[in-house]
Each structure stands twice: as structure tokens, then as C-alpha cells.
PDB file of C-alpha atoms in Angstrom:
ATOM      1  CA  UNK A   1     -14.331   4.774  37.847  1.00 50.00           C
ATOM      2  CA  UNK A   2     -14.838   9.130  38.222  1.00 65.00           C
ATOM      3  CA  UNK A   3     -16.781   9.178  35.379  1.00 65.00           C
ATOM      4  CA  UNK A   4     -18.907   6.777  35.185  1.00 62.00           C
ATOM      5  CA  UNK A   5     -21.811   8.153  37.101  1.00 67.00           C
ATOM      6  CA  UNK A   6     -21.932  12.079  35.299  1.00 69.00           C
ATOM      7  CA  UNK A   7     -23.350  10.499  32.184  1.00 78.00           C
ATOM      8  CA  UNK A   8     -23.202  14.063  30.007  1.00 91.00           C
ATOM      9  CA  UNK A   9     -23.792  14.224  26.680  1.00 92.00           C
ATOM     10  CA  UNK A  10     -22.876  16.091  23.684  1.00 92.00           C
ATOM     11  CA  UNK A  11     -25.026  18.534  23.327  1.00 88.00           C
ATOM     12  CA  UNK A  12     -25.629  18.481  19.726  1.00 87.00           C
ATOM     13  CA  UNK A  13     -24.118  16.722  16.809  1.00 85.00           C
ATOM     14  CA  UNK A  14     -20.581  19.093  16.487  1.00 82.00           C
ATOM     15  CA  UNK A  15     -19.475  19.136  19.686  1.00 89.00           C
ATOM     16  CA  UNK A  16     -17.995  15.821  20.685  1.00 94.00           C
ATOM     17  CA  UNK A  17     -14.922  16.882  20.411  1.00 94.00           C
ATOM     18  CA  UNK A  18     -15.690  20.248  22.995  1.00 94.00           C
ATOM     19  CA  UNK A  19     -17.551  17.225  25.333  1.00 96.00           C
ATOM     20  CA  UNK A  20     -14.104  15.089  25.360  1.00 97.00           C
ATOM     21  CA  UNK A  21     -12.045  17.762  26.367  1.00 96.00           C
ATOM     22  CA  UNK A  22     -14.154  18.600  29.338  1.00 96.00           C
ATOM     23  CA  UNK A  23     -14.196  14.844  29.823  1.00 96.00           C
ATOM     24  CA  UNK A  24     -10.613  14.665  30.136  1.00 96.00           C
ATOM     25  CA  UNK A  25     -10.328  18.347  32.042  1.00 95.00           C
ATOM     26  CA  UNK A  26     -12.589  16.843  34.728  1.00 94.00           C
ATOM     27  CA  UNK A  27     -10.065  13.686  34.893  1.00 94.00           C
ATOM     28  CA  UNK A  28      -7.106  15.387  34.963  1.00 95.00           C
ATOM     29  CA  UNK A  29      -8.353  18.398  37.861  1.00 94.00           C
ATOM     30  CA  UNK A  30     -11.193  17.258  40.791  1.00 92.00           C
ATOM     31  CA  UNK A  31     -12.253  20.275  41.407  1.00 93.00           C
ATOM     32  CA  UNK A  32     -13.201  20.404  37.664  1.00 92.00           C
ATOM     33  CA  UNK A  33     -14.983  16.938  38.749  1.00 92.00           C
ATOM     34  CA  UNK A  34     -16.513  17.545  41.509  1.00 93.00           C
ATOM     35  CA  UNK A  35     -18.368  20.630  39.553  1.00 94.00           C
ATOM     36  CA  UNK A  36     -19.226  18.438  36.555  1.00 93.00           C
ATOM     37  CA  UNK A  37     -20.877  15.878  39.002  1.00 91.00           C
ATOM     38  CA  UNK A  38     -23.125  18.787  41.015  1.00 91.00           C
ATOM     39  CA  UNK A  39     -26.625  17.059  40.461  1.00 88.00           C
ATOM     40  CA  UNK A  40     -28.317  20.325  40.809  1.00 87.00           C
ATOM     41  CA  UNK A  41     -25.882  22.624  38.043  1.00 93.00           C
ATOM     42  CA  UNK A  42     -23.763  20.080  36.641  1.00 92.00           C
ATOM     43  CA  UNK A  43     -25.361  19.090  33.292  1.00 92.00           C
ATOM     44  CA  UNK A  44     -25.918  23.136  32.331  1.00 94.00           C
ATOM     45  CA  UNK A  45     -22.616  23.784  33.044  1.00 95.00           C
ATOM     46  CA  UNK A  46     -21.075  20.911  31.132  1.00 93.00           C
ATOM     47  CA  UNK A  47     -23.373  22.616  28.014  1.00 93.00           C
ATOM     48  CA  UNK A  48     -21.853  25.209  28.457  1.00 93.00           C
ATOM     49  CA  UNK A  49     -17.940  24.044  28.633  1.00 93.00           C
ATOM     50  CA  UNK A  50     -18.745  22.698  25.725  1.00 92.00           C
ATOM     51  CA  UNK A  51     -19.572  25.991  23.861  1.00 88.00           C
ATOM     52  CA  UNK A  52     -16.579  27.850  25.392  1.00 91.00           C
ATOM     53  CA  UNK A  53     -14.306  25.123  24.275  1.00 91.00           C
ATOM     54  CA  UNK A  54     -15.671  24.639  20.529  1.00 84.00           C
ATOM     55  CA  UNK A  55     -15.772  28.376  20.311  1.00 83.00           C
ATOM     56  CA  UNK A  56     -12.009  28.647  21.401  1.00 86.00           C
ATOM     57  CA  UNK A  57     -10.448  25.892  19.827  1.00 84.00           C
ATOM     58  CA  UNK A  58     -12.544  26.464  16.492  1.00 73.00           C
ATOM     59  CA  UNK A  59     -11.401  30.219  15.434  1.00 72.00           C
ATOM     60  CA  UNK A  60     -10.264  29.475  12.216  1.00 73.00           C
ATOM     61  CA  UNK A  61     -11.779  25.811  11.856  1.00 70.00           C
ATOM     62  CA  UNK A  62     -15.565  26.476  10.894  1.00 64.00           C
ATOM     63  CA  UNK A  63     -17.093  24.890  14.185  1.00 66.00           C
ATOM     64  CA  UNK A  64     -19.723  22.780  11.746  1.00 71.00           C
ATOM     65  CA  UNK A  65     -17.101  20.731  11.230  1.00 74.00           C
ATOM     66  CA  UNK A  66     -15.990  19.350  14.176  1.00 80.00           C
ATOM     67  CA  UNK A  67     -12.876  19.484  15.988  1.00 90.00           C
ATOM     68  CA  UNK A  68      -9.601  19.382  14.487  1.00 92.00           C
ATOM     69  CA  UNK A  69      -6.233  17.045  15.569  1.00 95.00           C
ATOM     70  CA  UNK A  70      -4.439  19.918  16.738  1.00 94.00           C
ATOM     71  CA  UNK A  71      -7.326  22.228  18.409  1.00 94.00           C
ATOM     72  CA  UNK A  72      -7.964  19.032  20.566  1.00 96.00           C
ATOM     73  CA  UNK A  73      -4.467  18.856  21.250  1.00 96.00           C
ATOM     74  CA  UNK A  74      -4.852  22.715  22.449  1.00 94.00           C
ATOM     75  CA  UNK A  75      -7.762  21.558  23.834  1.00 95.00           C
ATOM     76  CA  UNK A  76      -6.683  19.502  26.499  1.00 96.00           C
ATOM     77  CA  UNK A  77      -3.059  21.157  26.600  1.00 96.00           C
ATOM     78  CA  UNK A  78      -5.290  23.883  28.689  1.00 93.00           C
ATOM     79  CA  UNK A  79      -7.025  21.470  30.376  1.00 92.00           C
ATOM     80  CA  UNK A  80      -4.442  19.697  31.431  1.00 91.00           C
ATOM     81  CA  UNK A  81      -3.227  22.654  33.063  1.00 90.00           C
ATOM     82  CA  UNK A  82      -3.613  22.549  36.651  1.00 86.00           C
ATOM     83  CA  UNK A  83      -2.255  18.736  36.525  1.00 90.00           C
ATOM     84  CA  UNK A  84       0.848  20.107  34.503  1.00 92.00           C
ATOM     85  CA  UNK A  85       0.366  17.929  31.078  1.00 93.00           C
ATOM     86  CA  UNK A  86       0.793  18.911  27.872  1.00 96.00           C
ATOM     87  CA  UNK A  87      -0.923  17.394  25.044  1.00 98.00           C
ATOM     88  CA  UNK A  88       0.007  16.193  21.122  1.00 98.00           C
ATOM     89  CA  UNK A  89      -1.805  14.461  18.583  1.00 97.00           C
ATOM     90  CA  UNK A  90      -0.575  11.562  16.169  1.00 98.00           C
ATOM     91  CA  UNK A  91      -1.466   9.512  13.351  1.00 98.00           C
ATOM     92  CA  UNK A  92      -3.239   6.374  13.623  1.00 98.00           C
ATOM     93  CA  UNK A  93      -0.343   3.861  11.847  1.00 96.00           C
ATOM     94  CA  UNK A  94      -2.538   1.112  11.132  1.00 94.00           C
ATOM     95  CA  UNK A  95      -2.249  -2.800  12.028  1.00 94.00           C
ATOM     96  CA  UNK A  96       1.288  -1.678  13.081  1.00 94.00           C
ATOM     97  CA  UNK A  97       0.306   0.787  15.349  1.00 96.00           C
ATOM     98  CA  UNK A  98       1.285  -1.194  18.767  1.00 96.00           C
ATOM     99  CA  UNK A  99      -0.550   1.459  20.491  1.00 97.00           C
ATOM    100  CA  UNK A 100       2.561   1.741  23.051  1.00 97.00           C
ATOM    101  CA  UNK A 101       1.658   5.093  23.773  1.00 97.00           C
ATOM    102  CA  UNK A 102      -1.747   5.183  24.589  1.00 98.00           C
ATOM    103  CA  UNK A 103      -1.858   2.125  26.386  1.00 97.00           C
ATOM    104  CA  UNK A 104       1.308   3.530  28.972  1.00 97.00           C
ATOM    105  CA  UNK A 105      -1.102   6.982  29.278  1.00 97.00           C
ATOM    106  CA  UNK A 106      -3.863   5.330  29.835  1.00 96.00           C
ATOM    107  CA  UNK A 107      -2.584   2.755  32.137  1.00 96.00           C
ATOM    108  CA  UNK A 108      -0.890   6.870  33.917  1.00 95.00           C
ATOM    109  CA  UNK A 109      -4.580   7.535  34.329  1.00 94.00           C
ATOM    110  CA  UNK A 110      -3.872  10.350  31.378  1.00 96.00           C
ATOM    111  CA  UNK A 111      -7.033  10.437  29.399  1.00 97.00           C
ATOM    112  CA  UNK A 112      -6.046  10.020  25.266  1.00 98.00           C
ATOM    113  CA  UNK A 113      -8.626  11.855  22.770  1.00 98.00           C
ATOM    114  CA  UNK A 114      -9.427   9.351  19.624  1.00 98.00           C
ATOM    115  CA  UNK A 115     -10.650  10.881  16.661  1.00 98.00           C
ATOM    116  CA  UNK A 116     -12.970   8.122  14.603  1.00 98.00           C
ATOM    117  CA  UNK A 117     -13.913   7.672  11.346  1.00 97.00           C
ATOM    118  CA  UNK A 118     -15.485   5.599   8.892  1.00 96.00           C
ATOM    119  CA  UNK A 119     -13.594   7.424   5.226  1.00 92.00           C
ATOM    120  CA  UNK A 120     -13.693   9.993   7.195  1.00 93.00           C
ATOM    121  CA  UNK A 121     -12.957  11.069  10.716  1.00 94.00           C
ATOM    122  CA  UNK A 122     -16.186  11.889  12.170  1.00 93.00           C
ATOM    123  CA  UNK A 123     -16.005  11.774  15.730  1.00 96.00           C
ATOM    124  CA  UNK A 124     -13.926  12.286  19.045  1.00 97.00           C
ATOM    125  CA  UNK A 125     -14.048   9.305  22.144  1.00 98.00           C
ATOM    126  CA  UNK A 126     -12.016   9.450  25.478  1.00 98.00           C
ATOM    127  CA  UNK A 127     -10.325   6.519  26.190  1.00 98.00           C
ATOM    128  CA  UNK A 128     -10.135   7.010  29.924  1.00 97.00           C
ATOM    129  CA  UNK A 129      -8.391   3.624  31.468  1.00 97.00           C
ATOM    130  CA  UNK A 130      -6.827  -0.090  30.267  1.00 97.00           C
ATOM    131  CA  UNK A 131      -6.975  -3.177  31.692  1.00 97.00           C
ATOM    132  CA  UNK A 132      -5.442  -5.303  30.094  1.00 94.00           C
ATOM    133  CA  UNK A 133      -6.153  -5.354  26.457  1.00 95.00           C
ATOM    134  CA  UNK A 134      -9.288  -3.922  27.230  1.00 98.00           C
ATOM    135  CA  UNK A 135      -9.986   0.197  27.011  1.00 98.00           C
ATOM    136  CA  UNK A 136     -12.282   2.233  28.590  1.00 97.00           C
ATOM    137  CA  UNK A 137     -13.761   5.053  26.532  1.00 98.00           C
ATOM    138  CA  UNK A 138     -16.039   7.385  26.533  1.00 97.00           C
ATOM    139  CA  UNK A 139     -18.336   7.961  24.162  1.00 97.00           C
ATOM    140  CA  UNK A 140     -20.291  11.365  24.299  1.00 97.00           C
ATOM    141  CA  UNK A 141     -22.960  10.899  21.828  1.00 95.00           C
ATOM    142  CA  UNK A 142     -24.712   8.349  24.841  1.00 95.00           C
ATOM    143  CA  UNK A 143     -22.730   9.538  27.611  1.00 94.00           C
ATOM    144  CA  UNK A 144     -21.643   6.424  28.064  1.00 95.00           C
ATOM    145  CA  UNK A 145     -18.599   4.355  29.296  1.00 96.00           C
ATOM    146  CA  UNK A 146     -17.599   1.537  26.816  1.00 97.00           C
ATOM    147  CA  UNK A 147     -15.058  -1.107  26.564  1.00 97.00           C
ATOM    148  CA  UNK A 148     -13.552  -2.387  23.562  1.00 98.00           C
ATOM    149  CA  UNK A 149      -9.712  -4.686  22.532  1.00 98.00           C
ATOM    150  CA  UNK A 150      -7.173  -3.359  22.061  1.00 98.00           C
ATOM    151  CA  UNK A 151      -7.450  -5.721  18.956  1.00 97.00           C
ATOM    152  CA  UNK A 152     -10.271  -4.097  17.536  1.00 98.00           C
ATOM    153  CA  UNK A 153      -7.881  -0.487  17.445  1.00 98.00           C
ATOM    154  CA  UNK A 154      -5.531  -1.793  15.980  1.00 97.00           C
ATOM    155  CA  UNK A 155      -7.023  -3.692  13.724  1.00 97.00           C
ATOM    156  CA  UNK A 156      -9.841  -0.273  12.661  1.00 97.00           C
ATOM    157  CA  UNK A 157     -12.828  -3.490  13.623  1.00 98.00           C
ATOM    158  CA  UNK A 158     -14.171  -0.872  16.881  1.00 98.00           C
ATOM    159  CA  UNK A 159     -18.231  -1.333  18.066  1.00 97.00           C
ATOM    160  CA  UNK A 160     -19.496   0.809  20.363  1.00 96.00           C
ATOM    161  CA  UNK A 161     -18.595   3.989  19.138  1.00 97.00           C
ATOM    162  CA  UNK A 162     -20.556   5.015  16.552  1.00 94.00           C
ATOM    163  CA  UNK A 163     -17.449   4.380  13.685  1.00 97.00           C
ATOM    164  CA  UNK A 164     -14.676   1.894  13.219  1.00 98.00           C
ATOM    165  CA  UNK A 165     -11.721   3.185  12.054  1.00 98.00           C
ATOM    166  CA  UNK A 166      -9.538   5.053  14.766  1.00 98.00           C
ATOM    167  CA  UNK A 167      -7.974   8.226  12.580  1.00 98.00           C
ATOM    168  CA  UNK A 168      -5.659   9.823  14.734  1.00 98.00           C
ATOM    169  CA  UNK A 169      -5.128  10.312  19.166  1.00 98.00           C
ATOM    170  CA  UNK A 170      -4.241  12.983  21.367  1.00 98.00           C
ATOM    171  CA  UNK A 171      -2.353  12.079  24.133  1.00 97.00           C
ATOM    172  CA  UNK A 172       0.046  13.663  26.866  1.00 96.00           C
ATOM    173  CA  UNK A 173       3.826  14.435  25.993  1.00 91.00           C
ATOM    174  CA  UNK A 174       6.153  12.048  26.783  1.00 67.00           C
ATOM    175  CA  UNK A 175       7.216  12.026  30.489  1.00 48.00           C
ATOM    176  CA  UNK A 176       4.358  12.799  32.108  1.00 42.00           C
TER     177      UNK A 176
END
């Protein structure tokens, strides 16, 4: 997996969204991945990119409140421009959500951002791969890749991602 060796972490308590966007960009653009993988400069570039993305997507919304789903969709569309990928967001539909679009995108090597929380949305993670009924997610506060069951997403029983309940997904538009 392209992200396995990077282990890049968000720089503070409110840059999980920008971290996810930058990592999605690394998956969609080999040049961006190569720059982040540089041992000498990759971590500094990752930190700087988090700040740049955060400023870009949160022009009106207070940065201390994190990144909105529409801000994340804009950030991922910008990051995916070199690969011709445009993103949109949608709400999680609860137990009846089959996650067909999420699984299809991840199966085509298109990263999907997932907003998770408990009572309120709090944290962004990035779904980077799917294998059967298991998702591999980049968790930005640790910089690690973590695996979760699809059924845990559907039933709001996530573990290892900081919070148990999905609230929204940011995924590629249809036909990409």
C-alpha cells in the first residue's frame, strides 16, 4: 500500500481534515506521493500542506471547528484534479446504508473521506482500500493505517478510528 511507510500525522487537534485531503492527494498523484515520501523534507511538506489546505477550505467556517463536508469535497476535488477526479459529499444513511458507492470507489483505488464522531461529527479519516468486507483507513491523529469491518461502519460500531459513528462520506462523483 502506498501510504503504509509514510506514517504522517496531523499537526494539531483541528487538522485531521486537511491531513486526510493531503493523503488523498498522495494517492491520486504520484508526484505528490514522492514528495511526501522524501525522508528529509516529507514531514515538513506534510505539515505545511495541512496549513495551506486548512486556510483554503475554511475561508468562512472557523478553522477551530474543523473541516466541513463541503470543504472536504472541495479539497479532495482540488487534490484529485491531476487524476481528473471530482468529489461530492453525502450523509451516512444508518444501518440501511449499503455503502455501495463507498466500496466501489475504494475498490477502484479512489480514496474516500469519512467523517466520524459520537454525538456530533468530530474527526476525518480516509478509506484507502477495500478487501472483501474490510476497509483500510488512514487515521491522521496516529498516522497509521487501520482496518475496520464494513458491518462496523453500517452499525456505527467503529473502533480504532477515534469515534464509533460515521456521519458523512466524501467520495468521487459517479463514472470516475
